[in-house]
Coordinates of C-alpha atoms in Angstrom, one line a residue:
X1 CA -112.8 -47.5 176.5
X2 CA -116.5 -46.8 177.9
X3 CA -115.9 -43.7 177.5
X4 CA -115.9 -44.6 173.5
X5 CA -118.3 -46.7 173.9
X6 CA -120.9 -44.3 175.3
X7 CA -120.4 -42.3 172.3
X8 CA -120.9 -45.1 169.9
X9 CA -124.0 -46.0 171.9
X10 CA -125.2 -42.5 171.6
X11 CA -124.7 -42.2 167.6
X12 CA -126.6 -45.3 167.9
X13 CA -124.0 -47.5 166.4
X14 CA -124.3 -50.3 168.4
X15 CA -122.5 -53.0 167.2
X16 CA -119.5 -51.1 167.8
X17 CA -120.8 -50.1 171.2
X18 CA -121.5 -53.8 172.3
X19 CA -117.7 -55.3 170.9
X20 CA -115.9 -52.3 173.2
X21 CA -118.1 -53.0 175.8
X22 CA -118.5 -56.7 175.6
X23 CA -114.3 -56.8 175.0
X24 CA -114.1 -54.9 178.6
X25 CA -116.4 -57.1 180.8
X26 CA -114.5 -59.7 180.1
X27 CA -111.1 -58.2 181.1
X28 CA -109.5 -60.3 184.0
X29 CA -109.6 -58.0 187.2
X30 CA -111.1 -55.2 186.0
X31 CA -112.1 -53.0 189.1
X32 CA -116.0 -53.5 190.5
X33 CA -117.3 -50.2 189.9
X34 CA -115.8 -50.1 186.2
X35 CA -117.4 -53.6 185.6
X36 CA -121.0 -52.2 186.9
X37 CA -120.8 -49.1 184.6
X38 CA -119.5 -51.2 181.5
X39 CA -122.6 -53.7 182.0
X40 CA -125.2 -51.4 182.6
X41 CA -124.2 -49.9 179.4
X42 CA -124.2 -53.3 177.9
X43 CA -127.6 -53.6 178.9
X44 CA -128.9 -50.5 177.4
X45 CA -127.2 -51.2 174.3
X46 CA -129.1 -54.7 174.3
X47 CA -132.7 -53.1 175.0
X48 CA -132.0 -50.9 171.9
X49 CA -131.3 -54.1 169.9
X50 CA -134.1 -55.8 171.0
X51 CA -132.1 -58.3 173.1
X52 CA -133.6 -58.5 176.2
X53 CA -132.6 -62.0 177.1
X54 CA -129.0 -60.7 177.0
X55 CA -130.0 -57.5 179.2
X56 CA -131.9 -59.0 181.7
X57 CA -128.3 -61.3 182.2
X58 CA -126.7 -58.2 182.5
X59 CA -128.8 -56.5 185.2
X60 CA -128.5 -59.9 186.9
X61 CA -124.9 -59.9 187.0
X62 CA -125.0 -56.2 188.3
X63 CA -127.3 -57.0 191.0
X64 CA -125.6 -59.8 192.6
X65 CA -123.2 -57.8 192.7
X66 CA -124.5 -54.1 194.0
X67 CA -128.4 -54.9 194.6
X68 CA -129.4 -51.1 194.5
X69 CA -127.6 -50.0 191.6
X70 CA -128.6 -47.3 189.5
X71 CA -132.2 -48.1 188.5
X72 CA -131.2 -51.9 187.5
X73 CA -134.1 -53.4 190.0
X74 CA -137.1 -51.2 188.4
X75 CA -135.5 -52.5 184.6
X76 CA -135.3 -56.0 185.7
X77 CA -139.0 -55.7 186.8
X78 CA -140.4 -54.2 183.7
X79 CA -138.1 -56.0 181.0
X80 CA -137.8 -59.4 183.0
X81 CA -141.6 -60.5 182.2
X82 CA -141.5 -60.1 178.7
X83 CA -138.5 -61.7 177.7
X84 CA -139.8 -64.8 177.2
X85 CA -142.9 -63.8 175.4
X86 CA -142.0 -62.2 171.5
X87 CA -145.4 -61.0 170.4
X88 CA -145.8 -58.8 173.8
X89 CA -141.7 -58.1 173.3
X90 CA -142.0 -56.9 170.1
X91 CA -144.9 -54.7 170.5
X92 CA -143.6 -53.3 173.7
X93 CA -140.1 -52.4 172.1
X94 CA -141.0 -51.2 169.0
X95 CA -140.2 -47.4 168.4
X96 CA -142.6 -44.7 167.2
X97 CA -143.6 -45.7 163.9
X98 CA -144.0 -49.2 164.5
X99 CA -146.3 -48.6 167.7
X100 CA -148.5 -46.3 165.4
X101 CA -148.5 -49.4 162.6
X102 CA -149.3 -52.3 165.3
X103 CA -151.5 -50.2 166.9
X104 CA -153.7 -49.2 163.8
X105 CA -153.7 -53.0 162.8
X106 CA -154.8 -54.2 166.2
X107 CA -157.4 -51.7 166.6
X108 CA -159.2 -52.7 163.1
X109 CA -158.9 -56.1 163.9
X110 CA -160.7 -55.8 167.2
X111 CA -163.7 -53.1 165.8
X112 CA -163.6 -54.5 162.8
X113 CA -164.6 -52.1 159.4
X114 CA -163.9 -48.0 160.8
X115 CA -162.4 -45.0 159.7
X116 CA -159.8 -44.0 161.9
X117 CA -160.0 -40.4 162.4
X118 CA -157.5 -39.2 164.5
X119 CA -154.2 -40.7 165.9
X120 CA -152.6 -38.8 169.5
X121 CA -149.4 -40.0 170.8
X122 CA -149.8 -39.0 174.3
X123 CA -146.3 -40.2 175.1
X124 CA -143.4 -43.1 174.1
X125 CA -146.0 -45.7 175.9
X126 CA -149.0 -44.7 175.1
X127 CA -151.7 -44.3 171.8
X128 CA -155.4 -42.5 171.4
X129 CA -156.6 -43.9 168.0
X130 CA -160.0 -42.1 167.4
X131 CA -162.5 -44.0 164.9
X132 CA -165.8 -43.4 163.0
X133 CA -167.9 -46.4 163.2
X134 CA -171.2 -47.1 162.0
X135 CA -173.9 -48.7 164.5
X136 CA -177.3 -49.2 163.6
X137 CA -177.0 -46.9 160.5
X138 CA -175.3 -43.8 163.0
X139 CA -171.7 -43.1 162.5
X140 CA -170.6 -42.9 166.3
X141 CA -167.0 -42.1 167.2
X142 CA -164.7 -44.3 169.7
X143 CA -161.3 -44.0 171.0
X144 CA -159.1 -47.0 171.8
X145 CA -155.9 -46.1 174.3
X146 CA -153.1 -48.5 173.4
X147 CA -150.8 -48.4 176.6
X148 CA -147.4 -51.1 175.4
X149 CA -145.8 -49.8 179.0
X150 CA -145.5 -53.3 181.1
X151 CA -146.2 -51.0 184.5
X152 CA -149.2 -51.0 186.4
X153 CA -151.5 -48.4 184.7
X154 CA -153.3 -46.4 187.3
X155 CA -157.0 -45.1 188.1
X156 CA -155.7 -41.2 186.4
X157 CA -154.9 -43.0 183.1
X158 CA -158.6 -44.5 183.0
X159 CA -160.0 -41.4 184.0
X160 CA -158.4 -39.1 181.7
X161 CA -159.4 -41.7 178.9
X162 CA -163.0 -41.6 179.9
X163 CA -163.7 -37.8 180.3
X164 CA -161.8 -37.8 177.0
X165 CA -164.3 -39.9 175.3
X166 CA -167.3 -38.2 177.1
X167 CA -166.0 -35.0 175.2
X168 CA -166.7 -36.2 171.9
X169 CA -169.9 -38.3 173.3
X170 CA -168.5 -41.7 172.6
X171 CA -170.2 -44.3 173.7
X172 CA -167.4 -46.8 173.3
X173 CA -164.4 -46.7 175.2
X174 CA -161.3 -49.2 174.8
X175 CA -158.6 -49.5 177.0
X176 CA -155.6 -52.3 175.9
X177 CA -152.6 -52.3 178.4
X178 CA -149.5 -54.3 178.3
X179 CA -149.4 -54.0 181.9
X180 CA -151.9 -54.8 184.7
X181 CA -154.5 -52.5 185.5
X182 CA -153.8 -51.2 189.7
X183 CA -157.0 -52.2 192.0
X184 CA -158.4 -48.4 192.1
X185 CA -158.1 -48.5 187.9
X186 CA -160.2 -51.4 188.1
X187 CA -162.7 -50.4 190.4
X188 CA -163.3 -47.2 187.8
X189 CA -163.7 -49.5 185.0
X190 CA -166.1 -51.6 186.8
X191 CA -168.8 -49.3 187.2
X192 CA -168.4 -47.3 183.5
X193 CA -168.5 -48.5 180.0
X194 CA -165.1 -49.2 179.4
X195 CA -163.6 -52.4 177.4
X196 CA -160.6 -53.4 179.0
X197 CA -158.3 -55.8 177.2
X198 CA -155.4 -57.3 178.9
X199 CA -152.0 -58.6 178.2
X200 CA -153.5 -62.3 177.6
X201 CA -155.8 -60.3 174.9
X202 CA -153.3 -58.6 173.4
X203 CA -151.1 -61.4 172.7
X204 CA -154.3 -63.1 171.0
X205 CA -154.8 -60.0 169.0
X206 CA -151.0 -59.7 167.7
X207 CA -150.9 -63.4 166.8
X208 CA -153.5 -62.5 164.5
X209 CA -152.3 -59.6 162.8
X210 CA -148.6 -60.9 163.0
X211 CA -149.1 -63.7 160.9

């Protein structure tokens, strides 16, 4: 049965995924390690859904069972502190086009009027959204890195940004992370020109622009 289930999961039909797998969890005596692959599953197939709540149960029931299983601690770290919040939730789960969409929308509404100019998806976490600006009758160009990861975002990810916008001589730089910034990230930021915008900032933003 997981073994259908896995393929359902894969051809992204979920709701079939979840009833197979949902239907075995609840089988009386169902052997340990079956139980711990047919949750994990679960899990993933409630992260895809948006369903964290129901995941993070999942990965609870899997670590009181087997603490060290799989990768189950590292999930319940990252997914675990945004379950309760649905702004940050929805922003940090949302696939490719919708992080391009929220992220365009939250970048206007913090510079207010620009042009965006250019829009690099570095990765599944992480934005560049480029923008023409004008400042005291000069059109200047800034980038804004949009980060929806909820790890800690390290002092490389600030420097590549910078040197990035040194490049194209903007003298602007905006960094908004879901996650915390680590103490050596911080320190970089403290002594250059970079806005930072945290998690509390972001949530203000989205409320706006989520109306």
């Amino acid at each position: 049965m997981i073994a259908l289930a896995n393929i359902f999961y894969i051809q992204n039909d979920l709701k079939a995924s979840e009833y197979l797998l949902l239907k075995l969890v609840n089988e009386k005596d169902l052997n340990r390690n079956l139980f711990l692959e047919a949750s994990y599953l679960l899990a993933d197939v409630y992260v895809k859904q948006s369903k964290i709540d129901d995941a993070v149960l999942y990965w609870q029931k899997i670590t009181s069972i087997t603490p060290d299983y799989k990768d189950v601690s590292v999930k319940l770290s990252k997914y675990s502190s945004i379950s309760t919040d649905n702004l940050i939730k929805e922003f940090s789960l949302s696939d490719k086009q919708k992080f391009i969409d929220i992220s365009k929308k939250m970048v206007i509404k913090l510079l207010g009027k620009v042009k965006i100019s250019n829009i690099e998806i570095l990765d599944e976490e992480t934005i560049d959204i480029t923008v023409n600006k004008q400042v005291k009758s000069k059109n200047v160009s800034i980038i804004v890195r949009l980060i929806k990861d909820t790890n800690n975002v390290g002092e490389l990810v600030v420097k590549d940004l910078y040197l990035k916008a040194k490049e194209i001589k903007s003298p602007k730089v905006v960094l908004m992370s879901v996650g915390p910034l680590s103490p050596s990230a911080r320190d970089y930021i403290a002594t250059r020109p970079i806005e930072y915008l945290d998690r509390g900032q972001i949530t203000k933003i989205l409320k706006e622009i989520m109306k």
